[in-house]
Coordinates of C-alpha atoms in Angstrom, one line a residue:
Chain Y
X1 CA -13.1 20.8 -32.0
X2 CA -14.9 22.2 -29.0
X3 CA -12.5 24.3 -26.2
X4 CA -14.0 24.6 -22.8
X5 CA -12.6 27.6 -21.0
X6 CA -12.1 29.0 -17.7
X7 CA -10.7 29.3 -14.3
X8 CA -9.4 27.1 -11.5
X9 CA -12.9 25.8 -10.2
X10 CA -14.7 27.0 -12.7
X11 CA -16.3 24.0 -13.6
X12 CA -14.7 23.0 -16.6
X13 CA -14.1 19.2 -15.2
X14 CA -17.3 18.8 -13.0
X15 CA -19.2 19.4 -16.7
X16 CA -17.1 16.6 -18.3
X17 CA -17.4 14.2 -14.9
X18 CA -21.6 15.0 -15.4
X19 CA -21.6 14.1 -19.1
X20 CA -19.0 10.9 -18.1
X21 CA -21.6 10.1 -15.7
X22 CA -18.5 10.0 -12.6
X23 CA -20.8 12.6 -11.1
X24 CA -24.0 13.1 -10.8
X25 CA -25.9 16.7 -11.9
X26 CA -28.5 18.8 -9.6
X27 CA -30.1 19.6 -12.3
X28 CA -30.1 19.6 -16.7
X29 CA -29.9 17.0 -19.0
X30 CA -26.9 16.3 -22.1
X31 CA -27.1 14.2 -25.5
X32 CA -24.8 12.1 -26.8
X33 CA -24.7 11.2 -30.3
X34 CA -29.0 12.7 -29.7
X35 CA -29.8 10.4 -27.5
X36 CA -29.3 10.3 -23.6
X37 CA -26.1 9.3 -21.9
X38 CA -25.9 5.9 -21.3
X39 CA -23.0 3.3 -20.9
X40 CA -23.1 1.9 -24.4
X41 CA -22.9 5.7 -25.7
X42 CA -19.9 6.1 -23.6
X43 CA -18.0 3.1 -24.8
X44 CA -18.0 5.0 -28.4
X45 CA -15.5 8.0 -26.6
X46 CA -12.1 8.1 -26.2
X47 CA -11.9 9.8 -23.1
X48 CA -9.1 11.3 -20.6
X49 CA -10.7 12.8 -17.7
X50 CA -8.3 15.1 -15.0
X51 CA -5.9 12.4 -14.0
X52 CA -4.8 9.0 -15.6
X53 CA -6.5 6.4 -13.9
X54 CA -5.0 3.1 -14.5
X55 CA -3.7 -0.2 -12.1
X56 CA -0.7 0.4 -10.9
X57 CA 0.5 -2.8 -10.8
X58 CA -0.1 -3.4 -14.2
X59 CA 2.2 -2.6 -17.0
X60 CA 0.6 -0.1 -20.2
X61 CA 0.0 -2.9 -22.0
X62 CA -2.1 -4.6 -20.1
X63 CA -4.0 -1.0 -18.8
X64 CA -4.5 -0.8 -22.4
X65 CA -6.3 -4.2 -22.9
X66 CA -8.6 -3.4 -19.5
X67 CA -9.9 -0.5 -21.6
X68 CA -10.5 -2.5 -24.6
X69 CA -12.0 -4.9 -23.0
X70 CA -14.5 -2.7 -21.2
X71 CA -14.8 -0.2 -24.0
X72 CA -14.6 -2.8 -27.0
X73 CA -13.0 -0.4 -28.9
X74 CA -10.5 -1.7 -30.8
X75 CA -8.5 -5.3 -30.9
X76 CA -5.8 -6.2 -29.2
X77 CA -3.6 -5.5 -32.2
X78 CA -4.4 -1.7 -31.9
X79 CA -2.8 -1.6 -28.4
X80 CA 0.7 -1.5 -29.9
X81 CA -0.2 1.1 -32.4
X82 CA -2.0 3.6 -30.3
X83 CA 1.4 2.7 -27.7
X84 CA 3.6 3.4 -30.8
X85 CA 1.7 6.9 -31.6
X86 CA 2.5 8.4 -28.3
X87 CA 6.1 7.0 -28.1
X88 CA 5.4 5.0 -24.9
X89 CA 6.1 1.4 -27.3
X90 CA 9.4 1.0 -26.0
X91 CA 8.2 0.7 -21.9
X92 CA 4.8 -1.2 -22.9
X93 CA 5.4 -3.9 -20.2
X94 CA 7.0 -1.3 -17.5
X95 CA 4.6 -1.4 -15.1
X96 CA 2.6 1.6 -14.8
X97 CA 3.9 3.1 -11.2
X98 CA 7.3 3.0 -12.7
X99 CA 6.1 6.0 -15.2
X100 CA 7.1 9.7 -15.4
X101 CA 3.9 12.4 -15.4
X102 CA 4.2 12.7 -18.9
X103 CA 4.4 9.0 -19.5
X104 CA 0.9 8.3 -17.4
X105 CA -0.6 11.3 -19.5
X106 CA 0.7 9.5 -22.8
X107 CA -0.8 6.3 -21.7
X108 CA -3.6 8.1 -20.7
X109 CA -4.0 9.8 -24.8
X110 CA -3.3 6.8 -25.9
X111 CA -6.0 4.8 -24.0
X112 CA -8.5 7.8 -25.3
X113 CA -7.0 6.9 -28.6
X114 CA -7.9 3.2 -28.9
X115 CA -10.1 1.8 -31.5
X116 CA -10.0 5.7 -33.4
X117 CA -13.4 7.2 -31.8
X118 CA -14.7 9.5 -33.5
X119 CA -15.4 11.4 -30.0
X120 CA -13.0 12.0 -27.9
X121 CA -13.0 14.2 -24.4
X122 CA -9.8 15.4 -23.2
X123 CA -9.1 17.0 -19.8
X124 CA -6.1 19.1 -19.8
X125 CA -4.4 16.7 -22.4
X126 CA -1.0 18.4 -22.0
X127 CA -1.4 18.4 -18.2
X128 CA 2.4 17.7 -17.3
X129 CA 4.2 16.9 -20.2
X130 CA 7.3 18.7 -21.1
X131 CA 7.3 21.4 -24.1
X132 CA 8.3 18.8 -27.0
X133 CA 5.5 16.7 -25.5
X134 CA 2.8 19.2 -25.7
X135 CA 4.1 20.0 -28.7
X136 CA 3.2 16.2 -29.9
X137 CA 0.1 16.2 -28.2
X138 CA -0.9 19.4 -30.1
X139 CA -0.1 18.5 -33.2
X140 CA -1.7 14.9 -33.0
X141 CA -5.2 16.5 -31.9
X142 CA -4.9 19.1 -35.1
X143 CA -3.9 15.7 -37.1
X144 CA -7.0 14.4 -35.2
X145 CA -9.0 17.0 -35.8
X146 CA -8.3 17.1 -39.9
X147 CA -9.5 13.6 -39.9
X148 CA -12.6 14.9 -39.0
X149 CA -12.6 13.6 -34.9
X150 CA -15.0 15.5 -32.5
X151 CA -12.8 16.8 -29.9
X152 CA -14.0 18.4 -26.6
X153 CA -11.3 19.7 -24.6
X154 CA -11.2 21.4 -22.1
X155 CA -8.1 23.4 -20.7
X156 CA -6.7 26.4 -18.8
X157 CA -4.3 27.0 -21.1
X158 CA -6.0 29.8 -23.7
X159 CA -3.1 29.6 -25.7
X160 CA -3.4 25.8 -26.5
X161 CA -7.4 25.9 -26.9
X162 CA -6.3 29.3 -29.5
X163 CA -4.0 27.3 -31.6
X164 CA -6.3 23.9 -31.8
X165 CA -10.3 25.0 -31.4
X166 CA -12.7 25.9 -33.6
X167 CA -15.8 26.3 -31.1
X168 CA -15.3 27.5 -27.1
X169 CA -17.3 28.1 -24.1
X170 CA -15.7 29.6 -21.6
X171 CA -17.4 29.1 -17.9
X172 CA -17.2 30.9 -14.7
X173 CA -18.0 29.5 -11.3
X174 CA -20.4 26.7 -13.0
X175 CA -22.0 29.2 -15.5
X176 CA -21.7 29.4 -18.9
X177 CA -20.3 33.7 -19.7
X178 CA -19.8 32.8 -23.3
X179 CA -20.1 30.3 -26.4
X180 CA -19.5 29.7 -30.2
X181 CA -16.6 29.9 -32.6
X182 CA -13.0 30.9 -31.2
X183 CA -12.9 33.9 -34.0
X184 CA -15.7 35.4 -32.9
X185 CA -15.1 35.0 -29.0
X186 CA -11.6 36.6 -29.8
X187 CA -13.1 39.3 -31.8
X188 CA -13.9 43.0 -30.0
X189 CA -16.8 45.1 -30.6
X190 CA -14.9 47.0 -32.7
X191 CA -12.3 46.8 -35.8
X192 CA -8.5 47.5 -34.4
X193 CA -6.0 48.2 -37.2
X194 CA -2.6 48.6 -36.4
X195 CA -0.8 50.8 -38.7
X196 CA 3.2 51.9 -39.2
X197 CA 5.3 54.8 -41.4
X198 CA 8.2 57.0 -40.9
X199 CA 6.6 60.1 -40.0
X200 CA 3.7 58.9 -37.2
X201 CA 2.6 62.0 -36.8
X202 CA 1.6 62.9 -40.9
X203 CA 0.3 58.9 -40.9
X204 CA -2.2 59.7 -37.6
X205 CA -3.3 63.1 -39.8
X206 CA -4.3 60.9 -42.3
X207 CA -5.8 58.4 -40.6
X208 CA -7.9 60.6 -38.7
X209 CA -9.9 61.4 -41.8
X210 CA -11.0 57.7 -41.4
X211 CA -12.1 57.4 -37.7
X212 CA -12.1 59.0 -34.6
X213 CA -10.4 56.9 -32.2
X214 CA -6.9 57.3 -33.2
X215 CA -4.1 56.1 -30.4
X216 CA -0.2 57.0 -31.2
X217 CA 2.3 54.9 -29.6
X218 CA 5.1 56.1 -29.7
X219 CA 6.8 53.4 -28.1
X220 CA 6.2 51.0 -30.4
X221 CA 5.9 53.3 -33.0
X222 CA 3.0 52.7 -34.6
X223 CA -0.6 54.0 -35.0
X224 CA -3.6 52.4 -33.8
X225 CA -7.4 53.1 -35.8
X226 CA -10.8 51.8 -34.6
X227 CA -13.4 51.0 -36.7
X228 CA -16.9 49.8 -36.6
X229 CA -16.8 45.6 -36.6
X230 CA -16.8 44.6 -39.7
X231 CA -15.6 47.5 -42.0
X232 CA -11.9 47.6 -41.8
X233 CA -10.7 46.8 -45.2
X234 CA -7.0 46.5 -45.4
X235 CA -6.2 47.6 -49.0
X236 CA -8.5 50.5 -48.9
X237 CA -6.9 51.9 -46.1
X238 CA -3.6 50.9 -48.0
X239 CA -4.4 52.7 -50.8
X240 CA -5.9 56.1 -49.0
X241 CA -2.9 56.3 -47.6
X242 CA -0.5 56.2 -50.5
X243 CA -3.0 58.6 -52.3
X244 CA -2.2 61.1 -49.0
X245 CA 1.4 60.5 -49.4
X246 CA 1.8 57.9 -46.7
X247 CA 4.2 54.4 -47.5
X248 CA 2.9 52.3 -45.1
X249 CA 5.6 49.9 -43.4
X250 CA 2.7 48.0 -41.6
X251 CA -0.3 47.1 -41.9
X252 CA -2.5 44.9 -39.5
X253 CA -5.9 43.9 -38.6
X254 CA -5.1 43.1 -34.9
X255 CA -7.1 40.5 -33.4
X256 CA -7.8 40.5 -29.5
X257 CA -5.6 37.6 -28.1
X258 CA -8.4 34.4 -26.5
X259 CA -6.1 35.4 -23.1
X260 CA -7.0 39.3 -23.8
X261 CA -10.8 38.1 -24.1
X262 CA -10.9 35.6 -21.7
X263 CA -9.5 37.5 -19.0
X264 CA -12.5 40.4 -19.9
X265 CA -15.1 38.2 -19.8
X266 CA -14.3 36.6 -16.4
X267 CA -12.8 39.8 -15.1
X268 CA -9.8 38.6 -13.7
Chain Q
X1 CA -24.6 -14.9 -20.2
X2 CA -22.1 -12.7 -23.2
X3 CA -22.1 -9.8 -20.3
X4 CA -21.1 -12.3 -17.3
X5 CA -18.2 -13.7 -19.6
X6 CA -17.3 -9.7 -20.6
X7 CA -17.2 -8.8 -16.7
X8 CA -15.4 -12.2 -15.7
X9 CA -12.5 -11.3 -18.5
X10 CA -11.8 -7.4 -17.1
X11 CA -11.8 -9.3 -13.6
X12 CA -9.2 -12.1 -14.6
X13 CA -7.2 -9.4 -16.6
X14 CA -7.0 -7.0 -13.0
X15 CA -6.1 -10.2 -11.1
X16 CA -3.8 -12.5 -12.7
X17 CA -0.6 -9.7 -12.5
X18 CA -1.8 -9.0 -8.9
X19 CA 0.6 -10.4 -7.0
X20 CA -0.7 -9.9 -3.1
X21 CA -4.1 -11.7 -4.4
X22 CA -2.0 -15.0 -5.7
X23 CA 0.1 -14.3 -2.5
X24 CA -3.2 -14.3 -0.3
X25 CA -5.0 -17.1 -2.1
X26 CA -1.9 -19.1 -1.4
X27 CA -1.6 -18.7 2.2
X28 CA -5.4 -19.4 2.3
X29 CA -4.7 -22.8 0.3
X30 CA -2.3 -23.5 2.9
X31 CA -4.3 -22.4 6.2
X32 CA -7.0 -24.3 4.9
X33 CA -6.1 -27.8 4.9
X34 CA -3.2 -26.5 7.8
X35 CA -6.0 -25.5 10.7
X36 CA -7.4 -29.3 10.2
X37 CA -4.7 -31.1 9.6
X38 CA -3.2 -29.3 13.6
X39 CA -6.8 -30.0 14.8
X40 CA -6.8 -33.9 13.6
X41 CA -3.4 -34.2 14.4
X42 CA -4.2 -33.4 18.2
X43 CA -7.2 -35.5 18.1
X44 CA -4.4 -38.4 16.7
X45 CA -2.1 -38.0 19.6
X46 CA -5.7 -38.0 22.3
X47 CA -6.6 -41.1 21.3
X48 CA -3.6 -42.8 20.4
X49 CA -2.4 -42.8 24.0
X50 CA -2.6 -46.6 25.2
X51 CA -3.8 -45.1 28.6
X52 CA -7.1 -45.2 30.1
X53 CA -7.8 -41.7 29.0
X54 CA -6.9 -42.1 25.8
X55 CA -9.4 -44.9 25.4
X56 CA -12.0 -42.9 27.6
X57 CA -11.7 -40.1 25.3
X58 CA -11.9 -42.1 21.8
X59 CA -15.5 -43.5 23.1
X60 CA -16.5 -40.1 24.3
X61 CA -15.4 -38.0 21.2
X62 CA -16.2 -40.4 18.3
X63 CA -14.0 -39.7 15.2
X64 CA -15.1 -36.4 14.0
X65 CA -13.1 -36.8 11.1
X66 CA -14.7 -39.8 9.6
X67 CA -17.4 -39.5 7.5
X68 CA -20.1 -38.1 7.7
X69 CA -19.1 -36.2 10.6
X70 CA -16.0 -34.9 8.5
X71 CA -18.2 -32.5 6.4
X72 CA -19.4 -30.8 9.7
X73 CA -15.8 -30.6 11.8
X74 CA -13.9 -29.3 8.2
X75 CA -16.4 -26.7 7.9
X76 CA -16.0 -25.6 11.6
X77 CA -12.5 -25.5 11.7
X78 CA -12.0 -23.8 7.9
X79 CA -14.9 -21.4 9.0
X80 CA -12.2 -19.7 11.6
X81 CA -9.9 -18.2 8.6
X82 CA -12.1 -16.5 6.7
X83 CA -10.5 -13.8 7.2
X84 CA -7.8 -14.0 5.2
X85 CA -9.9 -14.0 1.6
X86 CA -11.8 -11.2 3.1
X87 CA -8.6 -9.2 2.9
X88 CA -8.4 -10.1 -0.6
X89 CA -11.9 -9.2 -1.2
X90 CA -11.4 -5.9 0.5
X91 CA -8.1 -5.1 -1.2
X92 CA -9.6 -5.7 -4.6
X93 CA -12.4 -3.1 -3.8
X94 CA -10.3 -0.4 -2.1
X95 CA -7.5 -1.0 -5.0
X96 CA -10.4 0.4 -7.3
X97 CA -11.1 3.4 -5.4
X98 CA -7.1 3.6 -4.5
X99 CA -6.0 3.8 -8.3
X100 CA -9.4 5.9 -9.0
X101 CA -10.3 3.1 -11.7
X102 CA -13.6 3.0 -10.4
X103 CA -14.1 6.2 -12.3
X104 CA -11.9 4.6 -15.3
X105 CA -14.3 1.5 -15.9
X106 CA -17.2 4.0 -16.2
X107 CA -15.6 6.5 -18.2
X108 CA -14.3 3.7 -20.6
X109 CA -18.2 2.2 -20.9
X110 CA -19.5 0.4 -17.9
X111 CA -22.7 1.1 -16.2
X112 CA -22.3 1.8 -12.0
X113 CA -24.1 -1.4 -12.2
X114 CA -21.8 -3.5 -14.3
X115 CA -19.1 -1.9 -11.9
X116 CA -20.4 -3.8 -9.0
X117 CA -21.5 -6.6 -10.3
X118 CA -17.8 -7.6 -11.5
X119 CA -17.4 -7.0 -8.1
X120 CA -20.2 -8.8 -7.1
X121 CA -19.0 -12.2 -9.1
X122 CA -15.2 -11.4 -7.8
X123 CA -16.8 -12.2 -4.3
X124 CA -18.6 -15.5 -5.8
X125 CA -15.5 -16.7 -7.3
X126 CA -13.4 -16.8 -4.2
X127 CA -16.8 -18.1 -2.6
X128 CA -16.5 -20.8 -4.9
X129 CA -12.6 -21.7 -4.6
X130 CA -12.6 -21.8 -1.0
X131 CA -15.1 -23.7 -1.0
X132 CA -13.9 -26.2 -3.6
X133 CA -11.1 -26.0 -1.3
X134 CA -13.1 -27.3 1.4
X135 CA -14.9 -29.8 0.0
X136 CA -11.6 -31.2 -1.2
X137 CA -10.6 -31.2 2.8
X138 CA -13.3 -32.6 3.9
X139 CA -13.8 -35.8 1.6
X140 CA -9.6 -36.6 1.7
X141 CA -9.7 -36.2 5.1
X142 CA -13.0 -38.5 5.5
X143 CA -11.8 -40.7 3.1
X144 CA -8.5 -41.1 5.6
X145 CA -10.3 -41.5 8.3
X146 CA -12.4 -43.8 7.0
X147 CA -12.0 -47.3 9.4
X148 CA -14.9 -49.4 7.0
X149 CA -17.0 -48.7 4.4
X150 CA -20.2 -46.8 5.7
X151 CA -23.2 -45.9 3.6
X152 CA -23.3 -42.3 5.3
X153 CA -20.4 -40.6 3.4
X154 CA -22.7 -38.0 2.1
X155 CA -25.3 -37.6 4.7
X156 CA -23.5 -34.4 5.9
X157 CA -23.0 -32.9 2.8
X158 CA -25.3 -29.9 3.3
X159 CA -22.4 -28.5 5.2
X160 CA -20.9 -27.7 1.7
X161 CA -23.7 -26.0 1.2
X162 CA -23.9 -23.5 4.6
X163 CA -20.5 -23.1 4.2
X164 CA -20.8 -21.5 0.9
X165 CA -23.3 -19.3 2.3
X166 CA -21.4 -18.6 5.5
X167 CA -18.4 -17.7 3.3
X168 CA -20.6 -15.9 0.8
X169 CA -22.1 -13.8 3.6
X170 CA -19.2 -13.0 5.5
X171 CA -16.7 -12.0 2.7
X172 CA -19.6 -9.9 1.4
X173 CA -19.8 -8.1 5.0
X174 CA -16.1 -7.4 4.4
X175 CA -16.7 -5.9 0.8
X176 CA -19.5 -4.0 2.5
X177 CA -16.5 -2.3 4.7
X178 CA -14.3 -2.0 1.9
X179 CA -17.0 -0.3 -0.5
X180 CA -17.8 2.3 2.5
X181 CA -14.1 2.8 3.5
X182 CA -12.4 2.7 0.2
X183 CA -9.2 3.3 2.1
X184 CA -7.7 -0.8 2.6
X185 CA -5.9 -0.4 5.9
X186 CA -8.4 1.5 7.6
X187 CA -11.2 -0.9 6.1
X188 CA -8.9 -4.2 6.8
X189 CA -8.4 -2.6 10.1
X190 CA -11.9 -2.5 10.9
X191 CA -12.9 -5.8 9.4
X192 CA -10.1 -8.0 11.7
X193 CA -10.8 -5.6 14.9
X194 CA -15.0 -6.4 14.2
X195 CA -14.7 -10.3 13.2
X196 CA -11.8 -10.4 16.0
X197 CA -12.1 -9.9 18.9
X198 CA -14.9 -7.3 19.3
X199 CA -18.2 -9.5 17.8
X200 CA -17.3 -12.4 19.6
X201 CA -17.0 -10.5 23.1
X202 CA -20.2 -9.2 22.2
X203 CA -21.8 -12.1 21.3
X204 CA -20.2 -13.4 24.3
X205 CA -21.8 -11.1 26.5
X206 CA -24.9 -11.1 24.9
X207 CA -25.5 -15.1 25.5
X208 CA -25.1 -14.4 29.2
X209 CA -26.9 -11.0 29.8
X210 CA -29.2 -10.2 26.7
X211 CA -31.5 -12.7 26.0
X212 CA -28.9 -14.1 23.1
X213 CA -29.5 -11.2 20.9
X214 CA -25.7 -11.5 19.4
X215 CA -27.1 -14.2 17.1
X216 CA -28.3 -11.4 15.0
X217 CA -25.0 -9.3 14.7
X218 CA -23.9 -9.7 11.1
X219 CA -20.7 -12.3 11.0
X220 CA -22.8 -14.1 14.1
X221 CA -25.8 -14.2 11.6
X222 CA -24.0 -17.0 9.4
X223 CA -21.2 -18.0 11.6
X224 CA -24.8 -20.0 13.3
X225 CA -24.6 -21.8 10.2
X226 CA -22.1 -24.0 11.1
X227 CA -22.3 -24.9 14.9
X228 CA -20.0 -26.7 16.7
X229 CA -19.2 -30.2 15.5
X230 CA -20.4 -33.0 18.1
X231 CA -17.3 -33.8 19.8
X232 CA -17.0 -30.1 21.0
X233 CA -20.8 -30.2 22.5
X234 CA -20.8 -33.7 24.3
X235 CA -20.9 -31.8 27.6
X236 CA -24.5 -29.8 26.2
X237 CA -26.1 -32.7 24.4
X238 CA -29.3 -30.0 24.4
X239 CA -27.5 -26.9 23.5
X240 CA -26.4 -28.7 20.4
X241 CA -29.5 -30.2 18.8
X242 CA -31.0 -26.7 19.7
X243 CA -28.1 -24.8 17.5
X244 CA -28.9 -27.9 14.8
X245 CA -32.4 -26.8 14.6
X246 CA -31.8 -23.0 14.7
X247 CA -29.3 -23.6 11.2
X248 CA -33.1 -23.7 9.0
X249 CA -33.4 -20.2 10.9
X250 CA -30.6 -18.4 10.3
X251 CA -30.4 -19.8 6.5
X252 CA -33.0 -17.4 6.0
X253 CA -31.4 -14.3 8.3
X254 CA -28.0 -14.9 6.2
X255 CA -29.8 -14.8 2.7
X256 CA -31.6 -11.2 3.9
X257 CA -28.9 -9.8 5.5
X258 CA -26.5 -10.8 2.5
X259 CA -29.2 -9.3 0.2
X260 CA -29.5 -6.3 1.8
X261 CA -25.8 -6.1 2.2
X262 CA -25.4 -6.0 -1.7
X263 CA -29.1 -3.9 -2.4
X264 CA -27.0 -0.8 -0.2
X265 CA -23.8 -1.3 -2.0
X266 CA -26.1 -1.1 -5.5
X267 CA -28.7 1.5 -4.4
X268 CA -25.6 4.1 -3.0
X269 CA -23.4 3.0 -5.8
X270 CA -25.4 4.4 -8.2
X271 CA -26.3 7.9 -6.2
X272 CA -22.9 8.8 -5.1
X273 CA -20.2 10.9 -7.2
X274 CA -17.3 8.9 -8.1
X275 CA -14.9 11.1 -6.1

């Protein structure tokens, strides 16, 4: 599950309108499935690109069997059940203009759905849906994702593209800043451990004999560490504590948030 | 012949809940056979008068509803309200770019190609009903007018022929607007404000001062296809076989410029971003 990052104009949906061949590219070249993009390729991914795009004249239903009958994915049978998956069964012959935001962007998911590609591209796929709606959305992409789908997806929301993502990229006016697995995107140069006791001052003593960088915060009342990437090992620190006299009341690795990382790498 | 039937299918599944096209295609089944039946009905009341006129007039005009001369008059007349399937031709372009499902179909697995070919055979189809609509016209309304049996009932069947190709042409010059436009009003707009009253003026003008150069403006082009039927020209004996003979002519100039119509909605079709 690939997340494509960044912000407003970056060009997160110009790169999926190139590879969806809606627009055309100055320059490069993509793959799909290793071979170059070509109309039968596309028929094989379920995609929703920025807006939903269907007749509005028409009710789901019969959007639904346009797409099947220009993608061929699927039968009409599977119209109902992708129309059941994202609760839209109920208003399947409501015509389309009569729908909420959230509806079009169900119909939308549930167009991308149809046939089960194993590719799917998704634009913003929570774009205007309420939060027990991109609830369901998330949790039908990780459902996705576990049966082994290929997602691309890209979003603004770092939170959402944390929670569901394996791989990222995160752009910046058309360029590519960054790429690979979301852990190691997140991850900082250096080890942060977050550390807690009743006497702050004794646990920073201790900890000192460990690292340098050593940050007190009072507020919070805990004790920051950094280490070199890599070497922060929980139960050793755990341990060298307790052998110093220190009960630990917390004890973290902390992680840089995607949002923390994000908003470095495209210094915003 | 699979990937005509493929394209056909997505085309009948837009249309058939479209309810202005069944609405248009209506009125143009009534306007039809309605424009002749006014047109024969005047020529009815002309010659029926017992007077001297009336009698003067039957010899001059002939029946121009009566075979074969039927084929010819039914295409003139029918030839006038092309408009109105042009404004479903152009609605069922601009509705693409309107609802942004031009971007859909090729996202969901057509080529830019297949796109405007569906489009392309959307054109033929109506092409083809109005003119099965004609040919109906004309052979009742020869057949009614029909005073003995002649051997000639066919000899002007050609006409079914240019007027396929004048329809062909002109509903393609009206997709042409609505592929360039994309917005329906302002391309509808355009279309009824070009085919009336501004070629006609300038064709108009152009007979008088310019050496007849308006018979190569593009609705002109075909709309030479189908002259005006014998009764109308009795006055210009010579101006009409001369508008016969140019028909050969302008065959030829409606085939290129309906070619080239289609070769610029394919060649920019497939350059430009689907915005």
């Amino acid at each position: 599950m690939f997340g494509i990052l960044g912000p407003n104009g970056s060009g997160k949906t110009t790169l999926l309108g190139v590879v969806m061949d809606v627009l055309k590219a100055n320059s490069g070249s993509f793959l799909w499935f290793s071979r170059h993009g070509t109309s039968e390729q596309r028929k094989k991914i379920g995609s929703l690109l920025e807006t939903p795009n269907f007749y509005s004249y028409m009710s789901g239903s019969d959007n639904l069997r346009v797409t099947q009958a220009i993608s061929g994915r699927g039968a009409k049978i599977d119209i109902d059940a992708v129309l059941k998956k994202v609760n839209l069964y109920d208003r399947r012959w409501a015509p389309f203009k009569s729908f909420s935001l959230g509806m079009k962007q169900r119909l939308a998911i549930a167009a991308a759905l149809l046939g089960n590609p194993k590719v799917m591209v998704l634009d913003e796929p929570t774009n205007g849906l309420d939060p027990v709606g991109i609830a369901e959305i998330r949790q039908l992409i990780v459902e996705l994702r576990e049966q082994g789908h290929t997602i691309i997806m890209a979003s603004h929301l770092l939170d959402e593209v944390e929670k569901v993502c394996t791989h990222a990229a995160i752009l910046k006016n058309g360029h590519l800043i960054t790429t690979g697995e979301v852990e190691d995107i997140m991850m900082d140069d250096d080890d942060v451990v977050e550390v807690s006791a009743a006497d702050l001052n004794a646990l920073a003593a201790v900890l000192s004999k460990l690292g340098k960088e050593i940050v007190t915060d009072e507020k919070n009342h805990t004790v920051q560490i950094t280490l070199p990437r890599g070497s922060a090992r929980l139960d050793e620190i755990n341990r060298f504590c307790f052998d110093n006299g220190i009960v630990l009341s917390q004890l973290v690795l902390k992680k840089k948030r995607l949002e923390a990382r994000f908003f470095e790498l495209t210094n915003n | 012949m699979k990937f005509m039937k493929a394209l056909i299918y997505t085309e009948w599944l837009k249309m058939r809940k479209y309810n202005a096209f069944w609405w248009i295609m209506g009125i143009t089944t009534l306007s039809y056979p309605g424009i002749n039946f006014i047109f024969h009905f005047v020529y009815q009341q002309i010659v029926q008068q017992q007077s001297q006129t009336g009698q003067m007039a039957k010899i001059l005009l002939g029946n121009p509803f009566s075979f074969p001369e039927a084929w010819h008059t039914v295409a003139y007349f029918s030839s006038w309200f092309v408009f109105i399937p042009a404004v479903v031709v152009i609605m069922l372009i601009t509705n693409e770019y309107g609802f942004k499902t031009h971007r859909q179909n090729i996202i969901d697995g057509w080529s830019r190609n297949q796109f405007l070919s569906s489009k392309l055979i959307d054109v033929m189809l109506i092409t083809l009903i109005i003119t099965l609509l004609y040919s109906v016209i004309s052979f009742v309304t020869g057949n009614l007018n029909q005073e003995r049996l002649i051997k000639s009932t066919w000899e002007q069947v050609h006409y079914v022929g240019l007027f396929a190709l004048q329809t062909f042409s002109q509903l393609s010059l009206a997709f042409f607007i609505g592929f360039l436009v994309r917005k329906a009003f302002i391309a509808l707009g355009i279309f009824i404000f070009y085919f009336f009253p501004f070629e006609p003026i300038i064709v108009a003008l152009l007979k008088e001062y310019g050496n007849d150069s308006g018979r190569f403006l593009p609705l002109e082009i075909s709309d030479r296809l189908i002259p005006r039927p014998a009764f109308l020209a009795k006055l210009d004996e010579a101006g009409y076989k001369e508008s016969l003979n140019a028909i050969p002519q302008h065959v030829l100039y409606t085939l290129l410029l309906t070619g080239v119509v289609w070769g610029v909605c394919f060649w920019v079709n497939k350059r430009r971003d689907l915005k």
